[in-house]
Short mmCIF file of N, CA, C and O in Angstrom, two decimals:
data_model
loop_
_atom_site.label_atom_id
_atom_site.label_comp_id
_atom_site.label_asym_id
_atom_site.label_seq_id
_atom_site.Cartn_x
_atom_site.Cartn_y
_atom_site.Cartn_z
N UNK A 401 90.72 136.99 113.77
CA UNK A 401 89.56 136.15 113.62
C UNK A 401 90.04 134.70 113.43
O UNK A 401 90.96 134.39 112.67
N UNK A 402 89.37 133.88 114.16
CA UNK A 402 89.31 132.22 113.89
C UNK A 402 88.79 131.94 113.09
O UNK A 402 87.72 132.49 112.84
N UNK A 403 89.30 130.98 112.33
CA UNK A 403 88.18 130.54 111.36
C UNK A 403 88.47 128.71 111.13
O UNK A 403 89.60 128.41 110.76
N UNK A 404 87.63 127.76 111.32
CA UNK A 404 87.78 126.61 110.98
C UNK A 404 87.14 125.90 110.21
O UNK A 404 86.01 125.52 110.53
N UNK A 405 87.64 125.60 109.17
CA UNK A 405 86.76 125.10 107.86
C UNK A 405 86.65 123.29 107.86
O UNK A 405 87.72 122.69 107.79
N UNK A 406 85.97 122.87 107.89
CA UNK A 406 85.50 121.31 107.82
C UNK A 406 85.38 121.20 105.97
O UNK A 406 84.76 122.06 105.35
N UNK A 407 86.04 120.05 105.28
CA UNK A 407 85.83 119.76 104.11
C UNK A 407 85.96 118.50 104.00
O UNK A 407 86.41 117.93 104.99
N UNK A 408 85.72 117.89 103.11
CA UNK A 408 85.57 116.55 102.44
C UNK A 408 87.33 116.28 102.20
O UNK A 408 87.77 115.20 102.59
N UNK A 409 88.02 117.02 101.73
CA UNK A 409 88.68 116.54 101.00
C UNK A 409 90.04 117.91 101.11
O UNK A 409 89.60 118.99 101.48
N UNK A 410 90.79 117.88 100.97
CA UNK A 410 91.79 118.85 100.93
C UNK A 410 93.41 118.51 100.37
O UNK A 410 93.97 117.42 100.37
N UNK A 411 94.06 120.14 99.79
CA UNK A 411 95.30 119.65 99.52
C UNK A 411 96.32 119.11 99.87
O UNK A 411 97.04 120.01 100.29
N UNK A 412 96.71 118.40 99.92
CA UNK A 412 97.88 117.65 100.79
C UNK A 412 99.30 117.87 100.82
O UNK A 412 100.22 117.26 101.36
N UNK A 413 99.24 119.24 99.86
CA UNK A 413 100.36 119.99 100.55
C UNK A 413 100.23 121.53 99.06
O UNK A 413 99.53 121.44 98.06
N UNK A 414 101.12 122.77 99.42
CA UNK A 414 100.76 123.81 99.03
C UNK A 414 101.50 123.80 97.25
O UNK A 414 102.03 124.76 96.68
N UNK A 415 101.32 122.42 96.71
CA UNK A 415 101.45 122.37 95.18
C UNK A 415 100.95 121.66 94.67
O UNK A 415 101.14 121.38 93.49
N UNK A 416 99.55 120.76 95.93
CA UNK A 416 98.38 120.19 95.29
C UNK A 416 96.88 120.78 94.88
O UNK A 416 96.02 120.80 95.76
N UNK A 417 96.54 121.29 93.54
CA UNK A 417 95.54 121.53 93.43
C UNK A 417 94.43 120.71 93.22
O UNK A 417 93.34 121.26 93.08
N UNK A 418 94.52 119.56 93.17
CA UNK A 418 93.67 118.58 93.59
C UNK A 418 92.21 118.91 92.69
O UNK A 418 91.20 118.54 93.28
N UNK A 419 92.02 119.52 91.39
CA UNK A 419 90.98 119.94 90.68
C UNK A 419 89.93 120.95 91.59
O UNK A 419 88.75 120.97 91.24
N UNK A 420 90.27 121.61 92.53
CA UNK A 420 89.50 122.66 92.99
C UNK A 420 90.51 123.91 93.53
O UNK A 420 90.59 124.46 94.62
N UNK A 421 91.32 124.11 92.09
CA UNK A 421 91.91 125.35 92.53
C UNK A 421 91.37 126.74 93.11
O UNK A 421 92.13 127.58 93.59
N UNK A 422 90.05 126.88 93.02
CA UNK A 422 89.48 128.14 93.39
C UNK A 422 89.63 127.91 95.08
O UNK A 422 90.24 128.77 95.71
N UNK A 423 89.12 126.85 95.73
CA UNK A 423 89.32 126.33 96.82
C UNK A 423 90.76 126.50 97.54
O UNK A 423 90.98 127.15 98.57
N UNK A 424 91.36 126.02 97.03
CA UNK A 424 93.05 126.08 96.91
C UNK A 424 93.83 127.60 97.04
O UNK A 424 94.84 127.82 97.72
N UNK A 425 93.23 128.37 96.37
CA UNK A 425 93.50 129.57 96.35
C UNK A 425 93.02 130.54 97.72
O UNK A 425 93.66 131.17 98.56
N UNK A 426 91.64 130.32 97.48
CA UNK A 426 91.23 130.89 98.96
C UNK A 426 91.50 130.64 100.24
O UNK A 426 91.28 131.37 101.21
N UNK A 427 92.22 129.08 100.21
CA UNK A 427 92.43 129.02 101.82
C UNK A 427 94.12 129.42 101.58
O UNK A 427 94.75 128.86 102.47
N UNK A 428 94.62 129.84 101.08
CA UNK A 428 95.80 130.18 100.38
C UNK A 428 96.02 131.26 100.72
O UNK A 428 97.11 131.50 101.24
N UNK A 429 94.81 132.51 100.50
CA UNK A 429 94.46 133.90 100.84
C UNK A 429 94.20 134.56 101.88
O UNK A 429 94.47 135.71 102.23
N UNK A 430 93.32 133.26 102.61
CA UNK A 430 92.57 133.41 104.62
C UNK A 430 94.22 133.51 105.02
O UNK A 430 94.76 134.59 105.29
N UNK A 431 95.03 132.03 105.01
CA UNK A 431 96.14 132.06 105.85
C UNK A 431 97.09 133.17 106.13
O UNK A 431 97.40 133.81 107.13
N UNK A 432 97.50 133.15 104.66
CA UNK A 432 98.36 134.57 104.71
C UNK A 432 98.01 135.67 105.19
O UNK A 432 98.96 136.44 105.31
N UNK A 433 96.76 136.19 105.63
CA UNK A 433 96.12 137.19 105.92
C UNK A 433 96.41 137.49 107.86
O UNK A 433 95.84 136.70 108.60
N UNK A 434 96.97 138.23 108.29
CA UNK A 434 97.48 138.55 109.58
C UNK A 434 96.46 138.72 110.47
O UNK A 434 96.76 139.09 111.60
N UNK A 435 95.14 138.50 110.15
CA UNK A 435 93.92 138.96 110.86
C UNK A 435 93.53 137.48 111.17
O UNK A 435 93.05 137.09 112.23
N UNK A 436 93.81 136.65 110.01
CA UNK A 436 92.95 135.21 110.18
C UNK A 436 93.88 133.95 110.78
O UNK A 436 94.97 133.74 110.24
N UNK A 437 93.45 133.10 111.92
CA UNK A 437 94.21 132.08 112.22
C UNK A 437 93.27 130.82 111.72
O UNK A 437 92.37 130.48 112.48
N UNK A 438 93.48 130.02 110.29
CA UNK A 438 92.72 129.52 110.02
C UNK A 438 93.16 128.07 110.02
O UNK A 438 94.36 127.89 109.82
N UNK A 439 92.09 126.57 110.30
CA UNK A 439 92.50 125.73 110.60
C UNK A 439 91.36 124.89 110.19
O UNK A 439 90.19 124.88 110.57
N UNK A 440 92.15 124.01 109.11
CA UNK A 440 91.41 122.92 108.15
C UNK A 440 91.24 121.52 108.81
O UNK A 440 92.15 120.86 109.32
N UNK A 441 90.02 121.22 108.73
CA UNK A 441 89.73 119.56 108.75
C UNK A 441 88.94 118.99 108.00
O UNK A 441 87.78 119.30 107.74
N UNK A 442 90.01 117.50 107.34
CA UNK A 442 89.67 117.25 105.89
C UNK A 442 89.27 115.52 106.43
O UNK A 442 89.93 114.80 107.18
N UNK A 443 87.92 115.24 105.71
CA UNK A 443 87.61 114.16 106.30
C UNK A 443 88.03 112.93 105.68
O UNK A 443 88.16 111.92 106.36
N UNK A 444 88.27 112.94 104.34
CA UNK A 444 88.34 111.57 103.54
C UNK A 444 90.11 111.98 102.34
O UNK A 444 90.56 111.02 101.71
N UNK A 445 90.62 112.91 102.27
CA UNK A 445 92.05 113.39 102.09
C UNK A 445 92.47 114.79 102.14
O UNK A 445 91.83 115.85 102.13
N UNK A 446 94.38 114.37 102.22
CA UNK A 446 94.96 113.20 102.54
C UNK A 446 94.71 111.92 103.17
O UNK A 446 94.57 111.72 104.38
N UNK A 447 94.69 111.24 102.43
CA UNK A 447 95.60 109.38 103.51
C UNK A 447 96.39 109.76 104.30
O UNK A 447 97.10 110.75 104.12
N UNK A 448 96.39 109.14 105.16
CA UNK A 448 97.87 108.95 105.86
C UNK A 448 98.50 110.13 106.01
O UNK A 448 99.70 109.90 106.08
N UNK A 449 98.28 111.26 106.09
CA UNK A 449 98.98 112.39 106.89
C UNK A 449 97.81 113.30 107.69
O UNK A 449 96.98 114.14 107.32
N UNK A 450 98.04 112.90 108.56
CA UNK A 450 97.11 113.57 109.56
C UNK A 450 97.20 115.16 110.14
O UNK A 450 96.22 115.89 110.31
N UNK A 451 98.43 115.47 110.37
CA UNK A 451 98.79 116.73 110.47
C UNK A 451 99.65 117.48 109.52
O UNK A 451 100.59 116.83 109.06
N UNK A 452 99.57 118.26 109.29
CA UNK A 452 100.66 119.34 108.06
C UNK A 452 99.94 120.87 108.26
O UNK A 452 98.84 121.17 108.73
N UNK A 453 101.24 121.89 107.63
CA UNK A 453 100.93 122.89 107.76
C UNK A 453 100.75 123.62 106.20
O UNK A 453 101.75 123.50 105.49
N UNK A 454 99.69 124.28 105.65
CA UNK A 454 99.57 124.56 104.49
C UNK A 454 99.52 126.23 104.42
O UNK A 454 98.45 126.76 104.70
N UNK A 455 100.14 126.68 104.22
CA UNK A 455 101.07 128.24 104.35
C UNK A 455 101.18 128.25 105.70
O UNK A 455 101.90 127.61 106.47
N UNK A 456 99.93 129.50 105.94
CA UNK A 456 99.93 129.75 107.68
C UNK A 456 98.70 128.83 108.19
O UNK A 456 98.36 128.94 109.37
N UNK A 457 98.08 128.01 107.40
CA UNK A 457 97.33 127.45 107.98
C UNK A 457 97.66 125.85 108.94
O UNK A 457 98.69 125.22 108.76
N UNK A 458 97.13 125.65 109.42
CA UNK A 458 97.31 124.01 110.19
C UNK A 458 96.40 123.56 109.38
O UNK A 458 95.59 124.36 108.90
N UNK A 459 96.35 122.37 109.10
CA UNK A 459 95.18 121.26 108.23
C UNK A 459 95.16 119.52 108.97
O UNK A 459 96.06 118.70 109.14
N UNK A 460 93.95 119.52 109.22
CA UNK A 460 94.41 118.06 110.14
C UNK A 460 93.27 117.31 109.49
O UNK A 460 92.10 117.64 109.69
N UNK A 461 93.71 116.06 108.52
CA UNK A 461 93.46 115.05 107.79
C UNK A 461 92.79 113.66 108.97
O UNK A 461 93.48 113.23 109.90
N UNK A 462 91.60 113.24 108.72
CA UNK A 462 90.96 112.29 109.38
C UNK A 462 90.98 110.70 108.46
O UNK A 462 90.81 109.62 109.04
N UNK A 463 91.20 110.80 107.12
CA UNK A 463 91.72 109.94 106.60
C UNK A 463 92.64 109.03 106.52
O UNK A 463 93.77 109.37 106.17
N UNK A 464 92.36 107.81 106.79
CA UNK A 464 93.31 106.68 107.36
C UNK A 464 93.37 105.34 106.33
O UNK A 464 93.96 104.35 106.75
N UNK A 465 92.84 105.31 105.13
CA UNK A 465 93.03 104.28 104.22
C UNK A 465 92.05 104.77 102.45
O UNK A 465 91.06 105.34 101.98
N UNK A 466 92.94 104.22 102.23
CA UNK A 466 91.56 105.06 100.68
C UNK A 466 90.77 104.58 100.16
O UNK A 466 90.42 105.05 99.07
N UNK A 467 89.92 103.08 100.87
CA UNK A 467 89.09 102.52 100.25
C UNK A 467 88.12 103.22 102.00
O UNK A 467 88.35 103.27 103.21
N UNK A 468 86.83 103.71 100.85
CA UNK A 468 85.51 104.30 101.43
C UNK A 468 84.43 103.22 101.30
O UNK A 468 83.84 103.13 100.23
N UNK A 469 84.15 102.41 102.30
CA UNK A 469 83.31 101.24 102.23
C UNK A 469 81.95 101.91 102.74
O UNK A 469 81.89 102.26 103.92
N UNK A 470 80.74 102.12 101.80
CA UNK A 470 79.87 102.02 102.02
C UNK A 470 78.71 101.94 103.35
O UNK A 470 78.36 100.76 103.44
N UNK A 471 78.17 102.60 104.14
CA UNK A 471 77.79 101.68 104.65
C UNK A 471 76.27 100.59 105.02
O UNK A 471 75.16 101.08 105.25
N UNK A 472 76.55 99.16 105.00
CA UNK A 472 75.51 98.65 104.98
C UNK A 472 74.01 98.63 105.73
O UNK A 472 73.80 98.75 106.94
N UNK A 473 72.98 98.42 104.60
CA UNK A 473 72.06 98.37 105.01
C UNK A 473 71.10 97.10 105.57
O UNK A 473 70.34 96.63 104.74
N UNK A 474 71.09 96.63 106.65
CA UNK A 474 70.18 95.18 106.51
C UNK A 474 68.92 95.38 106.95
O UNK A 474 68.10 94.46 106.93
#
C-alpha cells in the first residue's frame, strides 16, 4: 500500500520529536512496515532540507526560510 501524508510540519530527522511524538512514532511504524511505501510532505518544516529519508520513509520539506509572512489584505 501507498500512502502519502501532507503535514504542516515534520521531523527533520529520526531523533527529532519536535513536541508531537505520537506523530513521530506512527510514521515511524507505517515505514517500517513491509506492506507500506510511505512518503511525507511537510509544508512549513524543515528549513532548508528539502529531501531526507526518515527510516523507510522519503519526506520532502517545501520550506525555504523560517519567517512565515502573513498574507496581506488590501
Amino acid at each position: 500500500m501507498r500512502i502519502a501524508w501532507i503535514t504542516t510540519g515534520f521531523s527533520k530527522d529520526e531523533n527529532d520529536y519536535g513536541g508531537a511524538a505520537a506523530i513521530h512514532n506512527l510514521a515511524r511504524e507505517l515505514s517500517l512496515s513491509k506492506e507500506i511505501d510511505l512518503t511525507i510532505f511537510s509544508l512549513y518544516y524543515p528549513v532548508n532540507k528539502s529531501e531526507y529519508d526518515f527510516y523507510n520513509a522519503k519526506v520532502y520539506s517545501f520550506a525555504k526560510n523560517k519567517k512565515i509572512f502573513p498574507l496581506s489584505v488590501a
